[in-house]
Tab-separated table of C-alpha atoms and ligand atoms in Angstrom:
chain	number	residue	atom	x	y	z
A	1	MET	CA	-56.260	24.057	145.735
A	2	ASP	CA	-59.467	21.579	147.295
A	3	ARG	CA	-59.130	18.168	145.959
A	4	ALA	CA	-61.639	16.387	146.173
A	5	ALA	CA	-63.881	20.216	145.181
A	6	LEU	CA	-61.714	20.397	142.264
A	7	ALA	CA	-61.573	16.588	140.862
A	8	THR	CA	-66.218	16.789	141.540
A	9	SER	CA	-65.234	19.931	138.624
A	10	LEU	CA	-63.098	17.682	135.990
A	11	LEU	CA	-65.558	14.535	137.054
A	12	GLY	CA	-68.236	16.700	136.237
A	13	ILE	CA	-65.984	18.519	132.306
A	14	VAL	CA	-64.783	14.829	131.439
A	15	GLY	CA	-66.299	11.454	133.011
A	16	ARG	CA	-65.036	9.110	134.063
A	17	ASP	CA	-63.089	7.785	131.306
A	18	HIS	CA	-61.548	10.437	130.700
A	19	LEU	CA	-60.139	11.550	133.819
A	20	VAL	CA	-58.264	8.854	134.884
A	21	GLU	CA	-57.095	7.090	137.659
A	22	ASP	CA	-54.856	3.938	135.876
A	23	PRO	CA	-51.478	3.928	137.340
A	24	GLU	CA	-50.110	2.391	134.118
A	25	VAL	CA	-52.138	4.959	131.694
A	26	ARG	CA	-50.750	7.382	134.188
A	27	ALA	CA	-46.867	6.717	133.953
A	28	GLY	CA	-47.975	6.721	130.139
A	29	TYR	CA	-48.070	10.953	131.281
A	30	GLU	CA	-46.176	11.638	134.182
A	31	ARG	CA	-42.800	10.726	131.999
A	32	ASP	CA	-40.484	12.032	129.044
A	33	TRP	CA	-39.759	10.954	125.560
A	34	THR	CA	-36.122	10.671	128.001
A	35	GLY	CA	-36.897	9.198	130.848
A	36	ARG	CA	-35.287	12.016	133.148
A	37	PHE	CA	-38.631	13.597	133.177
A	38	GLY	CA	-41.239	13.306	135.362
A	39	GLY	CA	-43.060	13.694	138.104
A	40	ALA	CA	-46.753	12.776	140.149
A	41	ALA	CA	-49.531	14.781	138.562
A	42	ALA	CA	-52.768	16.053	140.606
A	43	PHE	CA	-54.991	14.176	138.400
A	44	VAL	CA	-54.020	13.110	134.498
A	45	VAL	CA	-57.731	14.820	132.486
A	46	ARG	CA	-57.672	13.966	129.157
A	47	PRO	CA	-60.891	17.087	128.093
A	48	ALA	CA	-62.352	16.253	124.163
A	49	ASP	CA	-63.134	19.754	122.984
A	50	ALA	CA	-61.998	23.715	123.205
A	51	SER	CA	-64.983	23.690	125.721
A	52	GLU	CA	-63.518	20.726	127.827
A	53	VAL	CA	-60.602	22.174	127.651
A	54	ALA	CA	-61.768	26.543	128.514
A	55	ALA	CA	-63.974	23.984	131.022
A	56	VAL	CA	-60.980	22.061	133.535
A	57	VAL	CA	-58.683	26.438	132.673
A	58	ARG	CA	-61.864	27.495	134.708
A	59	ALA	CA	-62.142	25.016	137.398
A	60	CYS	CA	-58.045	24.805	137.315
A	61	ALA	CA	-58.468	28.759	138.448
A	62	ALA	CA	-60.366	28.351	141.081
A	63	ALA	CA	-59.318	26.289	142.807
A	64	GLY	CA	-55.388	27.488	142.900
A	65	ALA	CA	-54.708	24.468	140.915
A	66	ALA	CA	-50.963	24.245	138.259
A	67	ILE	CA	-51.587	23.590	135.277
A	68	VAL	CA	-49.070	20.558	132.476
A	69	PRO	CA	-50.650	20.953	128.663
A	70	GLN	CA	-49.398	17.767	127.230
A	71	GLY	CA	-48.999	16.988	123.484
A	72	GLY	CA	-47.755	13.724	122.014
A	73	ASN	CA	-44.878	14.286	125.026
A	74	THR	CA	-41.893	13.942	122.756
A	75	GLY	CA	-40.831	17.236	124.113
A	76	LEU	CA	-37.404	17.092	125.388
A	77	VAL	CA	-36.746	19.852	127.812
A	78	GLY	CA	-39.024	18.440	130.273
A	79	GLY	CA	-42.185	20.880	129.787
A	80	GLY	CA	-44.885	18.596	129.115
A	81	VAL	CA	-44.123	16.752	132.196
A	82	PRO	CA	-45.759	16.976	136.005
A	83	ARG	CA	-43.183	17.986	138.240
A	84	GLY	CA	-44.323	16.371	141.346
A	85	GLY	CA	-48.802	18.038	141.938
A	86	GLU	CA	-50.254	19.498	138.830
A	87	VAL	CA	-53.203	18.903	136.926
A	88	LEU	CA	-52.130	16.922	133.633
A	89	LEU	CA	-53.651	18.378	131.082
A	90	SER	CA	-53.963	15.967	127.323
A	91	LEU	CA	-54.820	17.675	124.373
A	92	ARG	CA	-55.018	14.455	122.443
A	93	ARG	CA	-58.607	14.304	122.109
A	94	LEU	CA	-58.343	16.866	120.181
A	95	ASP	CA	-57.101	15.177	117.042
A	96	GLY	CA	-59.435	16.801	113.623
A	97	VAL	CA	-58.234	17.221	110.261
A	98	GLU	CA	-59.940	19.550	107.761
A	99	LEU	CA	-59.138	21.261	104.736
A	100	VAL	CA	-60.623	24.809	104.889
A	101	ASP	CA	-58.903	26.419	101.837
A	102	ALA	CA	-58.585	23.714	98.087
A	103	GLY	CA	-57.633	27.069	96.765
A	104	SER	CA	-54.140	28.112	98.621
A	105	GLY	CA	-53.218	25.702	100.752
A	106	GLY	CA	-54.705	25.914	104.646
A	107	VAL	CA	-55.940	23.243	106.724
A	108	VAL	CA	-57.372	23.825	110.047
A	109	ALA	CA	-56.050	20.986	112.747
A	110	GLY	CA	-57.601	20.816	116.886
A	111	ALA	CA	-53.608	20.376	119.135
A	112	GLY	CA	-53.973	17.122	119.922
A	113	ALA	CA	-53.556	15.961	115.474
A	114	THR	CA	-50.241	14.332	115.634
A	115	LEU	CA	-48.557	15.925	112.509
A	116	ALA	CA	-48.545	12.804	109.888
A	117	GLU	CA	-52.353	13.114	109.974
A	118	VAL	CA	-51.486	16.380	109.003
A	119	ARG	CA	-48.821	14.861	106.630
A	120	ARG	CA	-51.418	12.566	105.762
A	121	ALA	CA	-54.282	15.349	104.883
A	122	ALA	CA	-52.099	18.030	102.800
A	123	SER	CA	-51.001	14.952	100.811
A	124	ALA	CA	-54.790	14.056	100.143
A	125	ALA	CA	-55.404	17.442	99.401
A	126	GLY	CA	-52.528	17.519	96.065
A	127	TYR	CA	-50.116	20.073	98.932
A	128	ALA	CA	-46.947	19.147	100.973
A	129	PHE	CA	-47.025	20.741	104.921
A	130	GLY	CA	-43.646	22.481	105.525
A	131	VAL	CA	-42.161	20.938	109.411
A	132	ASP	CA	-41.093	17.454	109.411
A	133	ILE	CA	-39.264	15.297	112.240
A	134	GLY	CA	-38.958	12.350	113.554
A	135	PRO	CA	-40.976	11.200	116.133
A	136	ARG	CA	-43.889	12.332	113.102
A	137	GLU	CA	-46.781	10.017	114.186
A	138	SER	CA	-46.748	11.144	117.758
A	139	CYS	CA	-46.077	14.121	118.123
A	140	THR	CA	-48.981	16.824	117.827
A	141	VAL	CA	-49.863	19.985	116.016
A	142	GLY	CA	-50.512	22.449	120.180
A	143	GLY	CA	-46.858	20.621	121.181
A	144	MET	CA	-45.209	21.704	117.698
A	145	VAL	CA	-46.783	25.064	117.921
A	146	ALA	CA	-46.213	25.162	121.373
A	147	THR	CA	-41.525	25.049	120.562
A	148	ASN	CA	-42.606	26.951	117.534
A	149	ALA	CA	-40.993	22.835	116.067
A	150	GLY	CA	-37.465	22.818	113.817
A	151	GLY	CA	-36.725	20.204	111.481
A	152	VAL	CA	-35.213	19.059	108.938
A	153	HIS	CA	-36.979	21.542	106.334
A	154	VAL	CA	-36.260	24.740	108.371
A	155	VAL	CA	-33.705	24.940	105.720
A	156	ARG	CA	-37.012	25.948	102.491
A	157	TYR	CA	-40.387	26.094	104.895
A	158	GLY	CA	-38.907	27.630	108.415
A	159	SER	CA	-40.098	26.273	111.169
A	160	MET	CA	-43.498	26.119	112.475
A	161	SER	CA	-43.975	29.438	113.397
A	162	SER	CA	-44.074	30.238	109.697
A	163	GLN	CA	-46.585	27.073	108.792
A	164	LEU	CA	-49.026	30.026	110.772
A	165	LEU	CA	-52.024	31.768	110.258
A	166	GLY	CA	-53.917	31.257	112.956
A	167	VAL	CA	-54.589	29.794	116.264
A	168	GLU	CA	-56.886	29.693	119.094
A	169	ALA	CA	-55.834	29.699	122.766
A	170	VAL	CA	-57.642	29.348	126.195
A	171	LEU	CA	-55.797	31.678	128.799
A	172	ALA	CA	-55.731	30.822	131.975
A	173	ASP	CA	-58.737	32.810	133.194
A	174	GLY	CA	-60.640	30.627	130.824
A	175	SER	CA	-60.433	33.123	128.028
A	176	THR	CA	-60.570	31.715	124.768
A	177	VAL	CA	-58.299	33.741	122.049
A	178	GLY	CA	-57.117	33.907	118.144
A	179	ARG	CA	-59.415	33.628	115.393
A	180	VAL	CA	-59.723	29.984	112.648
A	181	PRO	CA	-59.692	29.514	110.340
A	182	ALA	CA	-57.651	32.714	109.548
A	183	PRO	CA	-58.001	34.924	106.302
A	184	THR	CA	-54.454	34.259	104.073
A	185	LYS	CA	-53.180	38.271	105.252
A	186	ASP	CA	-54.541	38.855	108.545
A	187	ASN	CA	-51.693	41.959	110.542
A	188	ALA	CA	-54.473	43.342	112.427
A	189	GLY	CA	-53.336	44.311	115.196
A	190	TYR	CA	-50.301	41.948	117.173
A	191	ARG	CA	-49.959	38.712	116.339
A	192	LEU	CA	-51.140	36.160	118.571
A	193	ALA	CA	-50.230	32.609	116.929
A	194	ALA	CA	-46.729	34.592	116.369
A	195	LEU	CA	-46.635	35.109	120.776
A	196	LEU	CA	-47.725	31.811	121.320
A	197	ALA	CA	-45.286	29.910	119.221
A	198	GLY	CA	-42.483	28.496	121.646
A	199	SER	CA	-44.306	29.553	124.653
A	200	GLU	CA	-43.995	25.878	125.876
A	201	GLY	CA	-47.905	25.954	127.785
A	202	THR	CA	-46.899	27.989	129.367
A	203	LEU	CA	-49.003	31.959	128.370
A	204	GLY	CA	-52.436	29.827	126.799
A	205	ILE	CA	-53.864	26.398	125.603
A	206	VAL	CA	-54.007	26.307	121.946
A	207	VAL	CA	-56.505	24.140	121.158
A	208	ARG	CA	-56.363	24.625	116.728
A	209	ALA	CA	-54.736	25.733	114.519
A	210	HIS	CA	-55.126	27.039	111.051
A	211	LEU	CA	-51.976	25.876	109.219
A	212	ARG	CA	-49.605	26.603	105.515
A	213	LEU	CA	-49.953	24.346	103.168
A	214	VAL	CA	-46.670	24.421	100.622
A	215	PRO	CA	-46.845	22.673	97.314
A	216	ALA	CA	-46.161	18.953	97.326
A	217	ASP	CA	-42.687	17.486	95.560
A	218	ARG	CA	-43.068	15.509	92.517
A	219	GLU	CA	-39.110	14.297	92.558
A	220	ARG	CA	-37.040	13.501	95.533
A	221	ALA	CA	-33.242	12.991	96.079
A	222	ALA	CA	-30.227	11.924	98.568
A	223	ALA	CA	-26.614	11.654	99.599
A	224	ILE	CA	-25.413	11.268	102.718
A	225	VAL	CA	-21.368	12.742	101.877
A	226	GLY	CA	-18.212	11.655	103.867
A	227	PHE	CA	-16.388	15.113	104.819
A	228	ALA	CA	-12.881	14.422	106.533
A	229	ASP	CA	-13.355	16.548	108.881
A	230	ALA	CA	-16.032	18.852	110.499
A	231	ALA	CA	-14.600	22.548	108.863
A	232	ARG	CA	-14.443	20.794	105.437
A	233	ALA	CA	-18.537	19.493	106.563
A	234	MET	CA	-19.238	23.443	106.673
A	235	ALA	CA	-17.659	24.697	103.995
A	236	ALA	CA	-20.325	22.394	101.792
A	237	VAL	CA	-22.986	23.381	103.941
A	238	GLU	CA	-22.501	27.307	102.681
A	239	SER	CA	-21.845	25.462	99.317
A	240	LEU	CA	-25.386	24.297	99.480
A	241	ARG	CA	-26.995	27.190	100.432
A	242	ARG	CA	-25.979	29.340	98.614
A	243	GLY	CA	-25.783	27.086	95.149
A	244	LEU	CA	-28.397	24.716	95.219
A	245	PRO	CA	-31.770	26.155	94.169
A	246	SER	CA	-34.240	22.525	94.957
A	247	LEU	CA	-31.899	21.905	99.170
A	248	ALA	CA	-34.416	20.614	101.140
A	249	ALA	CA	-32.548	19.923	103.795
A	250	VAL	CA	-29.141	18.894	105.062
A	251	GLU	CA	-28.268	17.256	108.740
A	252	ILE	CA	-25.047	16.873	110.284
A	253	LEU	CA	-24.407	13.252	111.132
A	254	PHE	CA	-20.525	12.991	113.486
A	255	ARG	CA	-18.868	9.765	112.824
A	256	GLU	CA	-20.600	8.294	116.407
A	257	ALA	CA	-23.950	9.263	115.571
A	258	LEU	CA	-23.910	8.193	112.659
A	259	ASP	CA	-22.465	4.641	113.455
A	260	LEU	CA	-24.947	3.772	115.901
A	261	GLY	CA	-27.482	5.087	114.031
A	262	ALA	CA	-26.690	2.798	111.129
A	263	SER	CA	-26.806	-0.587	113.781
A	264	GLN	CA	-30.370	1.123	114.440
A	265	ALA	CA	-30.874	1.167	111.824
A	266	GLY	CA	-29.976	-2.083	110.140
A	267	GLY	CA	-27.700	-0.365	107.406
A	268	SER	CA	-24.862	1.037	107.043
A	269	VAL	CA	-23.387	3.383	104.684
A	270	SER	CA	-20.008	2.773	103.562
A	271	LEU	CA	-18.297	5.859	103.681
A	272	PRO	CA	-14.698	5.329	103.316
A	273	ALA	CA	-12.086	4.812	105.974
A	274	GLY	CA	-11.083	8.921	107.019
A	275	CYS	CA	-14.213	9.743	106.832
A	276	ASP	CA	-15.382	11.475	110.248
A	277	VAL	CA	-18.741	13.528	110.300
A	278	ALA	CA	-21.052	13.315	107.131
A	279	LEU	CA	-23.413	14.645	105.601
A	280	LEU	CA	-27.107	13.682	104.746
A	281	VAL	CA	-28.603	15.532	101.590
A	282	GLU	CA	-32.273	16.486	100.147
A	283	CYS	CA	-33.427	17.807	96.991
A	284	ALA	CA	-36.447	18.029	96.170
A	285	GLY	CA	-38.207	19.592	92.898
A	286	PRO	CA	-40.616	19.472	90.452
A	287	HIS	CA	-37.770	17.279	88.259
A	288	GLY	CA	-34.103	16.676	87.466
A	289	VAL	CA	-33.183	17.219	91.144
A	290	SER	CA	-30.833	13.706	90.620
A	291	ALA	CA	-28.789	15.547	88.723
A	292	GLU	CA	-29.304	18.495	90.461
A	293	LEU	CA	-27.224	16.678	93.312
A	294	GLU	CA	-24.745	14.201	92.109
A	295	GLY	CA	-23.346	18.822	90.166
A	296	ALA	CA	-23.616	19.623	92.992
A	297	VAL	CA	-22.027	17.175	94.996
A	298	GLU	CA	-18.880	16.731	92.309
A	299	ALA	CA	-18.597	20.396	92.882
A	300	LEU	CA	-17.852	20.088	96.017
A	301	GLY	CA	-14.769	18.301	94.646
A	302	ASP	CA	-11.410	16.352	96.974
A	303	ALA	CA	-13.080	18.103	100.082
A	304	ALA	CA	-15.677	15.087	99.478
A	305	LEU	CA	-14.709	11.747	100.554
A	306	GLY	CA	-17.262	9.437	99.180
A	307	THR	CA	-20.954	9.864	98.576
A	308	ALA	CA	-23.866	7.703	98.787
A	309	PHE	CA	-26.218	8.949	96.943
A	310	ALA	CA	-30.787	8.120	96.821
A	311	GLU	CA	-33.221	8.635	94.470
A	312	GLY	CA	-37.809	7.442	94.804
A	313	ALA	CA	-38.098	4.897	97.336
A	314	SER	CA	-34.612	4.696	98.783
A	315	VAL	CA	-34.345	8.019	100.108
A	316	ALA	CA	-36.482	6.799	102.781
A	317	ARG	CA	-33.744	4.222	103.742
A	318	LEU	CA	-30.729	6.682	104.033
A	319	TRP	CA	-33.559	8.864	106.480
A	320	ARG	CA	-34.039	5.621	108.278
A	321	LEU	CA	-30.612	6.298	109.469
A	322	ARG	CA	-30.101	9.770	110.203
A	323	GLU	CA	-34.421	9.076	112.508
A	324	ALA	CA	-32.307	6.310	114.329
A	325	VAL	CA	-29.813	7.627	116.067
A	326	PRO	CA	-32.548	9.504	119.144
A	327	GLU	CA	-33.571	6.021	119.254
A	328	ALA	CA	-30.020	4.888	119.589
A	329	ILE	CA	-28.895	7.051	122.239
A	330	ALA	CA	-31.878	6.443	124.225
A	331	ARG	CA	-31.446	3.103	124.181
A	332	GLU	CA	-27.420	3.822	125.093
A	333	GLY	CA	-29.091	5.178	128.562
A	334	VAL	CA	-30.303	8.478	129.650
A	335	PRO	CA	-28.801	11.481	127.719
A	336	HIS	CA	-28.336	15.013	129.125
A	337	LYS	CA	-29.758	16.583	125.377
A	338	MET	CA	-28.393	20.041	124.847
A	339	ASP	CA	-29.943	21.346	121.784
A	340	VAL	CA	-28.268	24.587	120.523
A	341	SER	CA	-27.289	26.325	117.737
A	342	LEU	CA	-24.868	29.294	116.727
A	343	PRO	CA	-23.019	30.630	112.865
A	344	LEU	CA	-21.767	27.769	110.301
A	345	GLY	CA	-18.302	29.100	110.787
A	346	ARG	CA	-18.189	27.785	114.144
A	347	ILE	CA	-19.476	24.520	114.344
A	348	PRO	CA	-15.616	22.642	114.034
A	349	GLY	CA	-14.464	24.713	117.170
A	350	PHE	CA	-17.715	24.281	118.454
A	351	GLU	CA	-17.026	21.152	117.715
A	352	ARG	CA	-13.252	20.372	119.082
A	353	ASP	CA	-14.394	23.197	122.588
A	354	VAL	CA	-17.324	20.790	122.737
A	355	ARG	CA	-14.851	17.664	123.152
A	356	SER	CA	-12.095	18.304	125.012
A	357	LEU	CA	-15.074	20.486	127.519
A	358	VAL	CA	-16.882	17.399	128.611
A	359	ALA	CA	-13.637	14.917	128.515
A	360	GLY	CA	-12.098	17.412	131.333
A	361	LEU	CA	-15.791	17.885	133.569
A	362	ALA	CA	-16.729	14.139	132.402
A	363	PRO	CA	-13.930	11.597	131.990
A	364	GLY	CA	-15.312	8.726	130.255
A	365	ALA	CA	-18.912	10.275	129.337
A	366	ARG	CA	-19.583	10.075	125.680
A	367	THR	CA	-20.237	12.446	123.640
A	368	ILE	CA	-22.702	12.816	119.817
A	369	LEU	CA	-23.258	15.196	117.976
A	370	PHE	CA	-25.762	15.880	114.986
A	371	GLY	CA	-27.918	17.935	114.075
A	372	HIS	CA	-29.298	20.366	111.366
A	373	ALA	CA	-26.441	21.114	109.487
A	374	ALA	CA	-27.905	24.043	107.899
A	375	ASP	CA	-29.643	26.020	110.386
A	376	GLY	CA	-26.430	26.007	112.835
A	377	ASN	CA	-28.445	24.071	114.858
A	378	LEU	CA	-26.254	20.937	117.044
A	379	HIS	CA	-28.410	18.477	119.285
A	380	VAL	CA	-24.761	17.956	121.542
A	381	ASN	CA	-25.559	14.611	123.570
A	382	VAL	CA	-23.276	13.302	126.818
A	383	LEU	CA	-24.922	9.282	127.573
A	384	GLY	CA	-22.791	8.678	131.385
A	385	LEU	CA	-23.631	11.400	133.148
A	386	PRO	CA	-26.014	11.798	135.936
A	387	PRO	CA	-28.957	12.994	135.750
A	388	GLY	CA	-29.937	15.158	138.227
A	389	ASP	CA	-26.190	16.871	137.791
A	390	GLU	CA	-26.351	19.883	135.805
A	391	THR	CA	-22.606	20.696	135.332
A	392	VAL	CA	-22.236	19.706	132.373
A	393	ASP	CA	-25.205	21.401	130.945
A	394	ASP	CA	-23.800	24.509	132.325
A	395	ALA	CA	-20.800	24.695	130.613
A	396	VAL	CA	-21.721	23.370	127.319
A	397	LEU	CA	-24.800	26.111	127.145
A	398	ASP	CA	-22.475	29.379	128.676
A	399	LEU	CA	-19.278	27.814	125.836
A	400	VAL	CA	-22.841	28.259	123.199
A	401	ALA	CA	-23.232	31.504	124.398
A	402	ARG	CA	-19.823	32.516	124.718
A	403	SER	CA	-19.656	31.173	120.525
A	404	GLY	CA	-22.394	33.547	119.335
A	405	GLY	CA	-24.614	30.599	119.872
A	406	SER	CA	-28.304	30.635	121.236
A	407	ILE	CA	-28.762	27.677	124.637
A	408	ALA	CA	-31.741	26.568	122.756
A	409	ALA	CA	-32.417	26.105	119.057
A	410	GLU	CA	-36.410	24.302	118.322
A	411	HIS	CA	-36.604	22.343	121.774
A	412	GLY	CA	-37.847	24.676	124.019
A	413	ILE	CA	-36.540	25.997	127.522
A	414	GLY	CA	-38.846	23.830	129.650
A	415	VAL	CA	-37.677	22.470	132.733
A	416	ALA	CA	-34.231	21.411	131.297
A	417	LYS	CA	-32.791	25.963	131.133
A	418	VAL	CA	-34.523	27.914	132.760
A	419	ALA	CA	-31.579	28.946	135.040
A	420	ALA	CA	-29.140	28.864	131.193
A	421	LEU	CA	-31.814	31.470	130.333
A	422	GLY	CA	-32.082	34.044	133.580
A	423	ARG	CA	-28.308	33.477	133.121
A	424	HIS	CA	-28.117	34.610	129.139
A	425	ALA	CA	-30.756	36.261	128.057
A	426	ALA	CA	-30.643	40.705	128.751
A	427	ARG	CA	-32.374	41.878	131.554
A	428	THR	CA	-34.489	44.325	129.273
A	429	ASP	CA	-35.816	40.474	127.231
A	430	LEU	CA	-36.304	38.754	130.384
A	431	GLU	CA	-38.487	42.188	132.305
A	432	ALA	CA	-40.556	41.966	128.970
A	433	MET	CA	-40.760	37.772	129.057
A	434	ARG	CA	-42.059	38.284	132.711
A	435	ALA	CA	-44.205	41.177	131.909
A	436	LEU	CA	-46.268	39.290	128.656
A	437	LYS	CA	-46.620	36.008	131.489
A	438	GLY	CA	-47.991	37.867	134.282
A	439	ALA	CA	-50.076	39.921	131.728
A	440	LEU	CA	-51.618	36.811	129.782
A	441	ASP	CA	-51.209	34.723	133.278
A	442	PRO	CA	-50.946	36.734	136.522
A	443	ARG	CA	-51.829	33.738	138.627
A	444	GLY	CA	-48.534	31.550	137.377
A	445	ILE	CA	-50.611	28.798	136.440
A	446	LEU	CA	-49.574	27.651	133.125
A	447	ASN	CA	-47.041	25.292	132.978
A	448	PRO	CA	-45.547	27.565	136.107
A	449	GLY	CA	-41.134	25.759	136.967
A	450	VAL	CA	-41.497	26.311	132.546
A	451	VAL	CA	-39.751	29.127	130.621
A	452	LEU	CA	-39.302	31.216	133.201
A	453	PRO	CA	-38.671	30.585	137.189
A	454	ALA	CA	-42.125	30.145	139.107
B	1	FAD	C1	-36.590	11.377	118.988
B	1	FAD	C2	-36.918	12.674	118.421
B	1	FAD	C3	-37.041	13.515	117.372
B	1	FAD	C4	-37.203	14.994	117.921
B	1	FAD	N1	-36.957	16.011	116.662
B	1	FAD	C5	-37.525	17.144	116.452
B	1	FAD	C6	-37.013	18.496	115.936
B	1	FAD	O1	-36.628	17.348	114.064
B	1	FAD	N2	-37.359	19.352	115.878
B	1	FAD	C7	-37.725	19.835	117.192
B	1	FAD	O2	-38.504	21.126	116.592
B	1	FAD	N3	-38.573	18.938	118.145
B	1	FAD	C8	-37.561	17.384	118.201
B	1	FAD	N4	-38.600	16.711	119.182
B	1	FAD	C9	-39.280	17.546	120.184
B	1	FAD	C10	-40.183	16.950	120.596
B	1	FAD	O3	-41.197	16.471	119.212
B	1	FAD	C11	-40.459	18.556	119.419
B	1	FAD	O4	-40.974	19.492	120.598
B	1	FAD	C12	-42.663	18.732	119.622
B	1	FAD	O5	-42.845	19.669	119.115
B	1	FAD	C13	-43.896	18.403	120.597
B	1	FAD	O6	-45.061	18.414	120.326
B	1	FAD	P1	-45.531	17.527	121.620
B	1	FAD	O7	-46.450	17.309	121.069
B	1	FAD	O8	-45.177	15.864	121.724
B	1	FAD	O9	-45.484	17.937	122.451
B	1	FAD	P2	-44.860	17.592	124.081
B	1	FAD	O10	-43.692	17.259	124.154
B	1	FAD	O11	-46.615	16.720	124.615
B	1	FAD	O12	-45.181	19.178	125.081
B	1	FAD	C14	-44.231	19.908	125.073
B	1	FAD	C15	-44.033	21.236	125.165
B	1	FAD	O13	-45.130	21.847	124.376
B	1	FAD	C16	-45.773	22.050	125.511
B	1	FAD	N5	-47.767	22.051	125.319
B	1	FAD	C17	-47.965	20.870	124.468
B	1	FAD	N6	-49.710	20.927	123.762
B	1	FAD	C18	-49.775	22.050	124.206
B	1	FAD	C19	-51.413	22.867	123.677
B	1	FAD	N7	-51.492	22.889	122.661
B	1	FAD	N8	-50.743	24.582	123.844
B	1	FAD	C20	-50.292	24.753	124.724
B	1	FAD	N9	-48.653	23.888	125.234
B	1	FAD	C21	-48.755	23.366	124.750
B	1	FAD	C22	-45.853	21.320	126.438
B	1	FAD	O14	-47.309	21.737	128.577
B	1	FAD	C23	-44.181	21.463	126.497
B	1	FAD	O15	-43.854	22.792	126.903
B	1	FAD	C24	-38.041	14.994	118.623
B	1	FAD	C25	-38.233	14.511	119.711
B	1	FAD	C26	-37.655	12.722	119.397
B	1	FAD	C27	-38.124	12.447	120.758
């Protein structure tokens, strides 16, 4: 790479203010949320719009420089930060959100618009947005498309890919693909929006997305329900999924996660002694959801050991306990995070096995479990491991694969799970992924080393 020539090109495209030099400002782009991943970028560049993104990509392609796209930098697998020497391309300035179809409910959002901005635009138009995740003030539409973000409402609305009517993206040669705004129904050829969802910046750079909106719920009610063990809690999840039409979310918190969340949030839930696991259940709908939720919890019978109900504004207080868990863990140290999914019925056995596996490999390490129970999605957090040592991570992911689950439920592969994907994906699947990557990015300049080995 001719560094000086590339600097001149980038300066000509974005101007001095957006080719970031200040080391303190750069640090925010070069280190990830967990503190576990990061490196020095060759340049940190912040284009203003899609045409500047395309020009930056063309300049990098001409120089043979690798690009790491970044949105809100809340990713948890190290895919959005430099490893060393790449051009860090921040999409945050592409932050417009515009209602395009009040009749059917749709917004067009720039890649850098935050989830909170999309939610506010949806709400102003009398709608809601179907995906919600904790870091909503920071994570961006581009990052959420690129990771196919899941979150707490997947049980009702699906993940980010289910909200996509269209995506516009810049490919590795600087060309632009995708139609935005998109027709509400469109099967004209391969679905590029679906291909880009979950591609983690390795196939194209998302610049805009057309997102569908969902009806706004007038009422909301939630409960934290305690159980003696995971088997009883997961049996309850199955029965809630089957019999509760207003079900909007079911989160699981094992005791240590519940206690950490409560201490971080400065609140508490009084569950009787003997509750080793709790579910946070949320119902939403036009009317009568509190009664529906209370009836469903009552129907769980003796399995439910204690319940804290909330409706209206108090629902947010219960959610705060859950959303504080990742922050509380980060406060305790740099965690190894394994985001996995399992068939619902396998979760109790997995919980036992993963605890004894970690205890055997790293006596003294702390295993903290929580996640999106309705999707069989557990976040396995282990504190007290050396940051660069993958022994526990590998063993946990191998256990997941043996248990019939997925080694990457919603955070993606990033750099953290490249080797694990290589071990666990079918050979033919990996070949198809390599063929796609080779076709769209033959020189491998888009986020090299993420998803597939560089
Ligand atoms: C406290 C906390 C809670 C979280 N909870 C959830 C959760 O419930 N569910 C969930 O799914 N995730 C969750 N996450 C993970 C994270 O928020 C999501 O992965 C989110 O979608 C990342 O968005 P971002 O804008 O921050 O992307 P970044 O972190 O900036 O990037 C993530 C990936 O997307 C790529 N990328 C970013 N922007 C673009 C673009 N415009 N075009 C192409 N590629 C791009 C990056 O290269 C990287 O590979 C959580 C994270 C935190 C810190």
